[in-house]
PDB file of C-alpha atoms in Angstrom:
ATOM      1  CA  MET A   1     -26.122  -9.988  20.937  1.00 49.00           C
ATOM      2  CA  ASN A   2     -24.221  -8.038  18.407  1.00 53.00           C
ATOM      3  CA  GLY A   3     -27.177  -5.190  17.705  1.00 57.00           C
ATOM      4  CA  LEU A   4     -28.213  -6.467  14.670  1.00 61.00           C
ATOM      5  CA  ARG A   5     -32.168  -6.986  14.250  1.00 68.00           C
ATOM      6  CA  LYS A   6     -32.953 -11.260  13.648  1.00 71.00           C
ATOM      7  CA  TYR A   7     -35.936 -11.790  11.184  1.00 70.00           C
ATOM      8  CA  ARG A   8     -37.287 -15.596  11.055  1.00 75.00           C
ATOM      9  CA  CYS A   9     -38.799 -16.826   8.039  1.00 74.00           C
ATOM     10  CA  GLN A  10     -42.948 -18.396   8.648  1.00 77.00           C
ATOM     11  CA  LEU A  11     -42.316 -20.572   6.341  1.00 79.00           C
ATOM     12  CA  CYS A  12     -38.652 -22.189   6.825  1.00 80.00           C
ATOM     13  CA  ARG A  13     -38.460 -20.851  10.371  1.00 75.00           C
ATOM     14  CA  HIS A  14     -34.690 -19.742   8.913  1.00 72.00           C
ATOM     15  CA  VAL A  15     -33.640 -16.906  11.203  1.00 69.00           C
ATOM     16  CA  PHE A  16     -31.491 -14.081   9.517  1.00 64.00           C
ATOM     17  CA  SER A  17     -30.514 -10.324   9.404  1.00 65.00           C
ATOM     18  CA  ASP A  18     -29.879  -7.454   7.673  1.00 61.00           C
ATOM     19  CA  GLN A  19     -26.218  -8.829   6.664  1.00 64.00           C
ATOM     20  CA  SER A  20     -27.470 -12.354   6.110  1.00 63.00           C
ATOM     21  CA  ALA A  21     -26.638 -11.918   2.304  1.00 61.00           C
ATOM     22  CA  THR A  22     -23.674 -10.024   2.469  1.00 67.00           C
ATOM     23  CA  PRO A  23     -19.964 -10.470   2.868  1.00 66.00           C
ATOM     24  CA  LEU A  24     -20.636  -9.827   6.943  1.00 70.00           C
ATOM     25  CA  LYS A  25     -23.097 -12.569   7.046  1.00 68.00           C
ATOM     26  CA  TRP A  26     -20.674 -14.609   9.604  1.00 66.00           C
ATOM     27  CA  ASN A  27     -20.280 -11.288  11.466  1.00 70.00           C
ATOM     28  CA  LYS A  28     -20.741 -11.272  15.527  1.00 72.00           C
ATOM     29  CA  VAL A  29     -19.037  -7.805  15.838  1.00 75.00           C
ATOM     30  CA  ARG A  30     -21.708  -5.211  16.572  1.00 74.00           C
ATOM     31  CA  ILE A  31     -22.245  -2.868  13.118  1.00 73.00           C
ATOM     32  CA  ASP A  32     -20.677   0.290  14.802  1.00 76.00           C
ATOM     33  CA  ARG A  33     -17.814  -1.390  15.299  1.00 80.00           C
ATOM     34  CA  VAL A  34     -17.610  -2.759  12.134  1.00 79.00           C
ATOM     35  CA  ALA A  35     -17.811   0.790  10.799  1.00 76.00           C
ATOM     36  CA  ALA A  36     -14.889   1.776  13.020  1.00 82.00           C
ATOM     37  CA  VAL A  37     -12.987  -1.005  11.728  1.00 82.00           C
ATOM     38  CA  SER A  38     -13.569   0.099   8.442  1.00 77.00           C
ATOM     39  CA  TYR A  39     -12.744   3.904   8.857  1.00 77.00           C
ATOM     40  CA  LEU A  40      -9.393   2.814  10.603  1.00 80.00           C
ATOM     41  CA  HIS A  41      -8.775   0.529   7.775  1.00 77.00           C
ATOM     42  CA  GLU A  42      -8.152   3.302   5.115  1.00 74.00           C
ATOM     43  CA  LEU A  43      -5.644   4.577   7.534  1.00 76.00           C
ATOM     44  CA  PRO A  44      -1.997   3.069   8.101  1.00 74.00           C
ATOM     45  CA  VAL A  45      -3.410   1.628  11.701  1.00 78.00           C
ATOM     46  CA  SER A  46      -1.990  -1.535  12.899  1.00 79.00           C
ATOM     47  CA  ILE A  47      -4.271  -4.603  13.483  1.00 81.00           C
ATOM     48  CA  ARG A  48      -3.460  -4.271  17.291  1.00 86.00           C
ATOM     49  CA  MET A  49      -3.920  -0.692  17.441  1.00 87.00           C
ATOM     50  CA  THR A  50      -7.533  -1.428  15.593  1.00 86.00           C
ATOM     51  CA  ALA A  51      -8.219  -4.013  18.189  1.00 86.00           C
ATOM     52  CA  GLU A  52      -7.182  -1.643  20.911  1.00 86.00           C
ATOM     53  CA  GLU A  53      -9.059   1.276  19.768  1.00 86.00           C
ATOM     54  CA  VAL A  54     -12.467  -0.629  18.911  1.00 85.00           C
ATOM     55  CA  GLU A  55     -12.396  -2.734  21.861  1.00 85.00           C
ATOM     56  CA  ILE A  56     -12.391  -5.824  19.936  1.00 86.00           C
ATOM     57  CA  GLY A  57     -10.162  -9.215  19.788  1.00 86.00           C
ATOM     58  CA  LYS A  58      -6.755  -9.226  17.632  1.00 86.00           C
ATOM     59  CA  ASN A  59      -8.579 -12.182  15.625  1.00 87.00           C
ATOM     60  CA  ALA A  60     -12.089 -10.293  15.251  1.00 84.00           C
ATOM     61  CA  ALA A  61     -10.340  -7.431  13.809  1.00 85.00           C
ATOM     62  CA  ASN A  62      -8.149  -9.242  11.646  1.00 84.00           C
ATOM     63  CA  ARG A  63     -11.092 -11.036  10.347  1.00 84.00           C
ATOM     64  CA  LEU A  64     -12.704  -7.756   9.873  1.00 84.00           C
ATOM     65  CA  ARG A  65     -10.106  -5.979   7.727  1.00 83.00           C
ATOM     66  CA  SER A  66      -9.461  -9.456   5.678  1.00 82.00           C
ATOM     67  CA  ILE A  67     -13.512  -9.063   4.895  1.00 82.00           C
ATOM     68  CA  LEU A  68     -13.135  -5.675   3.806  1.00 82.00           C
ATOM     69  CA  ARG A  69     -10.182  -6.140   1.654  1.00 81.00           C
ATOM     70  CA  GLN A  70     -11.140  -8.934  -0.300  1.00 81.00           C
ATOM     71  CA  THR A  71     -14.412  -7.715  -0.755  1.00 80.00           C
ATOM     72  CA  LYS A  72     -13.244  -4.319  -1.845  1.00 80.00           C
ATOM     73  CA  GLY A  73     -11.109  -6.072  -4.113  1.00 79.00           C
ATOM     74  CA  LYS A  74     -13.919  -7.793  -5.749  1.00 79.00           C
ATOM     75  CA  LEU A  75     -15.931  -4.677  -6.562  1.00 78.00           C
ATOM     76  CA  TYR A  76     -13.010  -2.891  -7.712  1.00 79.00           C
ATOM     77  CA  VAL A  77     -12.552  -5.812 -10.526  1.00 80.00           C
ATOM     78  CA  GLN A  78     -15.990  -6.114 -11.108  1.00 78.00           C
ATOM     79  CA  GLY A  79     -16.379  -2.283 -11.651  1.00 76.00           C
ATOM     80  CA  ARG A  80     -13.528  -1.503 -13.752  1.00 76.00           C
ATOM     81  CA  PRO A  81     -13.801  -1.818 -17.667  1.00 75.00           C
ATOM     82  CA  ARG A  82     -13.268  -5.456 -19.663  1.00 80.00           C
ATOM     83  CA  GLN A  83     -10.938  -3.996 -21.928  1.00 86.00           C
ATOM     84  CA  LEU A  84      -8.354  -0.803 -22.127  1.00 89.00           C
ATOM     85  CA  SER A  85      -8.768   0.890 -25.223  1.00 88.00           C
ATOM     86  CA  GLY A  86      -6.997   4.011 -26.579  1.00 90.00           C
ATOM     87  CA  VAL A  87      -3.429   4.491 -25.217  1.00 92.00           C
ATOM     88  CA  ILE A  88      -2.178   1.792 -23.329  1.00 93.00           C
ATOM     89  CA  GLU A  89       1.293   1.337 -21.252  1.00 93.00           C
ATOM     90  CA  MET A  90       2.510  -2.051 -20.606  1.00 92.00           C
ATOM     91  CA  ASP A  91       5.168  -3.289 -18.346  1.00 92.00           C
ATOM     92  CA  GLU A  92       5.906  -6.242 -16.161  1.00 91.00           C
ATOM     93  CA  THR A  93       7.730  -5.879 -12.669  1.00 90.00           C
ATOM     94  CA  ARG A  94       8.299  -8.490  -9.626  1.00 88.00           C
ATOM     95  CA  ILE A  95       6.710  -8.268  -6.501  1.00 83.00           C
ATOM     96  CA  ALA A  96       7.576 -10.705  -3.517  1.00 77.00           C
ATOM     97  CA  HIS A  97       9.688 -12.879  -5.762  1.00 82.00           C
ATOM     98  CA  ARG A  98       7.282 -13.271  -8.305  1.00 86.00           C
ATOM     99  CA  TRP A  99       6.228 -11.433 -11.584  1.00 91.00           C
ATOM    100  CA  PHE A 100       2.856  -9.421 -12.315  1.00 91.00           C
ATOM    101  CA  TRP A 101       1.999  -7.580 -15.555  1.00 93.00           C
ATOM    102  CA  GLY A 102       0.401  -4.357 -15.794  1.00 91.00           C
ATOM    103  CA  GLY A 103      -1.407  -2.078 -18.017  1.00 91.00           C
ATOM    104  CA  ILE A 104      -3.314   1.076 -17.597  1.00 91.00           C
ATOM    105  CA  GLU A 105      -5.385   3.558 -19.926  1.00 91.00           C
ATOM    106  CA  ARG A 106      -3.958   6.931 -20.521  1.00 90.00           C
ATOM    107  CA  LYS A 107      -7.207   8.436 -20.646  1.00 88.00           C
ATOM    108  CA  THR A 108      -9.296   7.069 -17.611  1.00 86.00           C
ATOM    109  CA  ASN A 109      -6.235   6.228 -15.511  1.00 86.00           C
ATOM    110  CA  THR A 110      -7.389   2.801 -15.099  1.00 85.00           C
ATOM    111  CA  PRO A 111      -5.054  -0.022 -14.488  1.00 87.00           C
ATOM    112  CA  VAL A 112      -5.427  -3.749 -14.976  1.00 89.00           C
ATOM    113  CA  ILE A 113      -2.560  -6.092 -13.034  1.00 88.00           C
ATOM    114  CA  GLU A 114      -2.395 -10.111 -13.279  1.00 88.00           C
ATOM    115  CA  PHE A 115      -0.108 -12.321 -11.675  1.00 89.00           C
ATOM    116  CA  VAL A 116       2.218 -14.030 -14.555  1.00 91.00           C
ATOM    117  CA  PRO A 117       4.447 -16.750 -13.924  1.00 91.00           C
ATOM    118  CA  ASN A 118       6.571 -15.579 -16.805  1.00 91.00           C
ATOM    119  CA  ARG A 119       7.245 -12.905 -19.502  1.00 90.00           C
ATOM    120  CA  SER A 120       7.130 -15.030 -22.261  1.00 91.00           C
ATOM    121  CA  GLU A 121       5.743 -13.809 -25.668  1.00 90.00           C
ATOM    122  CA  ILE A 122       2.954 -16.773 -25.092  1.00 91.00           C
ATOM    123  CA  MET A 123       2.019 -15.437 -21.862  1.00 92.00           C
ATOM    124  CA  LEU A 124       2.160 -11.526 -22.259  1.00 91.00           C
ATOM    125  CA  SER A 125       0.209 -12.152 -25.299  1.00 90.00           C
ATOM    126  CA  SER A 126      -2.704 -13.595 -23.598  1.00 91.00           C
ATOM    127  CA  LYS A 127      -3.202 -10.756 -21.168  1.00 91.00           C
ATOM    128  CA  ILE A 128      -3.184  -8.504 -24.081  1.00 91.00           C
ATOM    129  CA  TRP A 129      -5.794  -9.693 -26.196  1.00 91.00           C
ATOM    130  CA  LYS A 130      -7.988 -10.400 -23.052  1.00 90.00           C
ATOM    131  CA  TYR A 131      -7.691  -6.638 -21.535  1.00 91.00           C
ATOM    132  CA  VAL A 132      -6.683  -4.369 -24.520  1.00 91.00           C
ATOM    133  CA  SER A 133      -8.972  -3.825 -27.331  1.00 90.00           C
ATOM    134  CA  GLU A 134      -8.265  -3.948 -31.112  1.00 89.00           C
ATOM    135  CA  GLY A 135      -7.464  -0.836 -32.711  1.00 88.00           C
ATOM    136  CA  SER A 136      -5.492   0.349 -29.909  1.00 91.00           C
ATOM    137  CA  THR A 137      -1.968   1.802 -29.006  1.00 92.00           C
ATOM    138  CA  VAL A 138       0.220  -0.192 -26.593  1.00 93.00           C
ATOM    139  CA  ILE A 139       3.460   1.171 -25.401  1.00 92.00           C
ATOM    140  CA  THR A 140       6.006  -0.517 -24.189  1.00 91.00           C
ATOM    141  CA  ASP A 141       9.927  -0.932 -23.735  1.00 90.00           C
ATOM    142  CA  GLU A 142      11.739  -3.270 -25.631  1.00 88.00           C
ATOM    143  CA  TRP A 143      11.331  -6.346 -23.979  1.00 89.00           C
ATOM    144  CA  ALA A 144      11.172  -9.486 -27.011  1.00 87.00           C
ATOM    145  CA  GLY A 145       8.020 -10.820 -25.146  1.00 88.00           C
ATOM    146  CA  TYR A 146       5.884  -8.270 -26.675  1.00 90.00           C
ATOM    147  CA  GLN A 147       5.088  -8.734 -30.074  1.00 85.00           C
ATOM    148  CA  LEU A 148       2.187  -7.233 -31.183  1.00 84.00           C
ATOM    149  CA  HIS A 149       0.353  -7.996 -34.628  1.00 80.00           C
ATOM    150  CA  PRO A 150       0.500  -4.598 -36.646  1.00 82.00           C
ATOM    151  CA  ARG A 151      -2.904  -5.350 -38.009  1.00 84.00           C
ATOM    152  CA  PHE A 152      -4.671  -5.173 -34.734  1.00 90.00           C
ATOM    153  CA  PHE A 153      -2.349  -2.906 -32.361  1.00 90.00           C
ATOM    154  CA  ARG A 154      -0.289  -0.199 -32.902  1.00 91.00           C
ATOM    155  CA  HIS A 155       2.917  -1.313 -31.075  1.00 91.00           C
ATOM    156  CA  LEU A 156       5.326   1.973 -29.631  1.00 90.00           C
ATOM    157  CA  THR A 157       8.262   1.069 -27.977  1.00 89.00           C
ATOM    158  CA  VAL A 158      11.050   2.959 -25.703  1.00 89.00           C
ATOM    159  CA  ASN A 159      14.554   1.437 -25.095  1.00 87.00           C
ATOM    160  CA  HIS A 160      15.355   1.789 -21.565  1.00 84.00           C
ATOM    161  CA  SER A 161      19.153   1.246 -21.597  1.00 83.00           C
ATOM    162  CA  GLN A 162      19.181   4.685 -23.193  1.00 82.00           C
ATOM    163  CA  SER A 163      16.273   6.602 -22.256  1.00 82.00           C
ATOM    164  CA  PHE A 164      12.833   6.635 -20.378  1.00 85.00           C
ATOM    165  CA  VAL A 165      11.314   8.896 -23.098  1.00 86.00           C
ATOM    166  CA  HIS A 166      11.332   8.406 -27.207  1.00 85.00           C
ATOM    167  CA  PRO A 167      14.057  10.900 -27.976  1.00 80.00           C
ATOM    168  CA  ARG A 168      11.764  11.716 -31.292  1.00 86.00           C
ATOM    169  CA  ASN A 169       8.959  11.794 -29.671  1.00 86.00           C
ATOM    170  CA  ARG A 170       8.030  12.561 -26.148  1.00 86.00           C
ATOM    171  CA  ARG A 171       4.478  11.001 -25.621  1.00 87.00           C
ATOM    172  CA  ILE A 172       6.160   7.440 -26.367  1.00 88.00           C
ATOM    173  CA  HIS A 173       7.066   6.609 -22.901  1.00 90.00           C
ATOM    174  CA  THR A 174       5.874   4.200 -19.904  1.00 90.00           C
ATOM    175  CA  ASN A 175       6.223   6.849 -17.097  1.00 89.00           C
ATOM    176  CA  ARG A 176       3.020   6.456 -15.533  1.00 90.00           C
ATOM    177  CA  ILE A 177       2.856   2.681 -15.764  1.00 90.00           C
ATOM    178  CA  GLU A 178       6.312   2.566 -13.947  1.00 90.00           C
ATOM    179  CA  GLY A 179       4.959   5.218 -11.050  1.00 89.00           C
ATOM    180  CA  PHE A 180       2.158   3.128 -10.743  1.00 88.00           C
ATOM    181  CA  TRP A 181       4.012   0.054 -10.173  1.00 90.00           C
ATOM    182  CA  ARG A 182       6.346   1.920  -7.627  1.00 88.00           C
ATOM    183  CA  GLN A 183       3.153   3.229  -5.508  1.00 84.00           C
ATOM    184  CA  ILE A 184       2.049  -0.238  -5.278  1.00 82.00           C
ATOM    185  CA  LYS A 185       5.409  -1.562  -4.242  1.00 83.00           C
ATOM    186  CA  ARG A 186       5.599   1.502  -1.528  1.00 80.00           C
ATOM    187  CA  HIS A 187       2.061   0.123  -0.527  1.00 74.00           C
ATOM    188  CA  ILE A 188       3.058  -3.524   0.237  1.00 73.00           C
ATOM    189  CA  ASN A 189       6.138  -2.702   1.854  1.00 70.00           C
ATOM    190  CA  HIS A 190       4.356  -0.306   4.202  1.00 65.00           C
ATOM    191  CA  ARG A 191       1.370  -1.901   4.874  1.00 60.00           C
ATOM    192  CA  CYS A 192       1.970  -5.789   3.580  1.00 56.00           C
ATOM    193  CA  ASN A 193       4.956  -6.438   4.882  1.00 57.00           C
ATOM    194  CA  GLY A 194       5.228 -10.748   5.372  1.00 58.00           C
ATOM    195  CA  VAL A 195       1.926 -11.038   3.617  1.00 66.00           C
ATOM    196  CA  ALA A 196       0.909 -14.151   1.743  1.00 69.00           C
ATOM    197  CA  PHE A 197       1.628 -14.376  -1.998  1.00 70.00           C
ATOM    198  CA  HIS A 198      -1.814 -15.326  -2.424  1.00 73.00           C
ATOM    199  CA  ASN A 199      -3.103 -12.386  -0.622  1.00 76.00           C
ATOM    200  CA  ILE A 200      -0.854  -9.813  -2.741  1.00 80.00           C
ATOM    201  CA  LEU A 201      -3.554  -9.093  -5.280  1.00 81.00           C
ATOM    202  CA  ASP A 202      -6.348  -8.385  -2.904  1.00 81.00           C
ATOM    203  CA  TYR A 203      -3.663  -6.130  -0.943  1.00 81.00           C
ATOM    204  CA  ILE A 204      -3.532  -4.361  -4.507  1.00 82.00           C
ATOM    205  CA  HIS A 205      -6.744  -4.464  -5.767  1.00 83.00           C
ATOM    206  CA  ASP A 206      -8.219  -2.986  -2.150  1.00 81.00           C
ATOM    207  CA  ASP A 207      -5.703   0.221  -2.827  1.00 78.00           C
ATOM    208  CA  LEU A 208      -6.795   0.689  -6.027  1.00 80.00           C
ATOM    209  CA  TYR A 209     -10.482   0.548  -4.888  1.00 80.00           C
ATOM    210  CA  ARG A 210      -9.369   2.927  -2.165  1.00 74.00           C
ATOM    211  CA  LYS A 211      -7.946   5.607  -5.096  1.00 72.00           C
ATOM    212  CA  SER A 212     -10.932   5.205  -7.195  1.00 70.00           C
ATOM    213  CA  HIS A 213     -13.158   5.943  -4.281  1.00 68.00           C
ATOM    214  CA  LEU A 214     -10.920   8.828  -2.645  1.00 62.00           C
ATOM    215  CA  HIS A 215     -12.807  11.172  -0.455  1.00 55.00           C
ATOM    216  CA  SER A 216     -15.820   9.292  -1.152  1.00 59.00           C
ATOM    217  CA  GLU A 217     -18.108   7.241   1.672  1.00 54.00           C
ATOM    218  CA  LYS A 218     -18.331   4.429  -0.126  1.00 55.00           C
ATOM    219  CA  ALA A 219     -14.090   3.917   0.715  1.00 56.00           C
ATOM    220  CA  SER A 220     -14.230   4.752   4.260  1.00 54.00           C
ATOM    221  CA  PHE A 221     -17.779   3.278   5.358  1.00 54.00           C
ATOM    222  CA  PHE A 222     -17.543   0.352   2.904  1.00 52.00           C
ATOM    223  CA  PRO A 223     -19.614  -2.178   5.341  1.00 43.00           C
ATOM    224  CA  LEU A 224     -22.345   0.205   5.459  1.00 47.00           C
ATOM    225  CA  SER A 225     -22.736   0.905   1.700  1.00 47.00           C
ATOM    226  CA  CYS A 226     -22.089  -2.515   0.217  1.00 50.00           C
ATOM    227  CA  LEU A 227     -25.590  -4.214   2.135  1.00 42.00           C
ATOM    228  CA  THR A 228     -27.286  -4.956  -0.687  1.00 43.00           C
ATOM    229  CA  ILE A 229     -24.715  -5.657  -3.438  1.00 43.00           C
ATOM    230  CA  HIS A 230     -24.779  -9.258  -2.574  1.00 41.00           C
ATOM    231  CA  LEU A 231     -28.045  -9.516  -2.800  1.00 36.00           C
ATOM    232  CA  THR A 232     -28.734 -10.961  -6.109  1.00 38.00           C
ATOM    233  CA  PRO A 233     -26.627 -13.838  -7.388  1.00 36.00           C
ATOM    234  CA  PRO A 234     -23.816 -13.659  -9.861  1.00 38.00           C
ATOM    235  CA  SER A 235     -24.753 -13.806 -13.650  1.00 40.00           C
ATOM    236  CA  GLN A 236     -23.640 -17.262 -15.549  1.00 39.00           C
ATOM    237  CA  GLY A 237     -20.090 -17.574 -16.228  1.00 40.00           C
ATOM    238  CA  THR A 238     -18.824 -15.164 -13.695  1.00 38.00           C
TER     239      THR A 238
END
């Protein structure tokens, strides 16, 4: 019906296809059209234009793009390092009237983003202990919520009310994470206007996955390259 080859288990008589153990297991759109939606998903193309170009319904196009966005976001989270190390810039910002905390490792340019209900010392400290390895150098602004124990972290600050770069050491700045926030907000405003709050992290992680696989077929033709990723069950505790 949709171009998929169907199989039947001789023991339980269960019918399945090549997509049964993948994020596309409930998909009824032909695989060539799924590939077209995946390609157009990388471009600034609306859902309506995607549906017209691929010749599928608007709801089907929206559902496929949602599957792509969520699964690529999960792959990005699974593939990033469990903890950042070395020199890490940190900052927090408001997106859709909510606070988000972020850190970026200078050596690898690897970012971590999480929603935080507030900017209290307890909340920011919990994120630091979760995502930053001991002995790392953490660079922040002079917000009072960043109180790092000198025994475990080296903490450097820059006073943004006076300068965005430390006057005596030009390596002390948070310009990288600040620029990262600008890119994220530009993406949210351009492609995600009116998106529900609980979907914002999916959009952000999807964007990060796309950037981490720039000029790679894993970004454009994701459905064709992910068919074996979810065949094994997740490990305990994930």
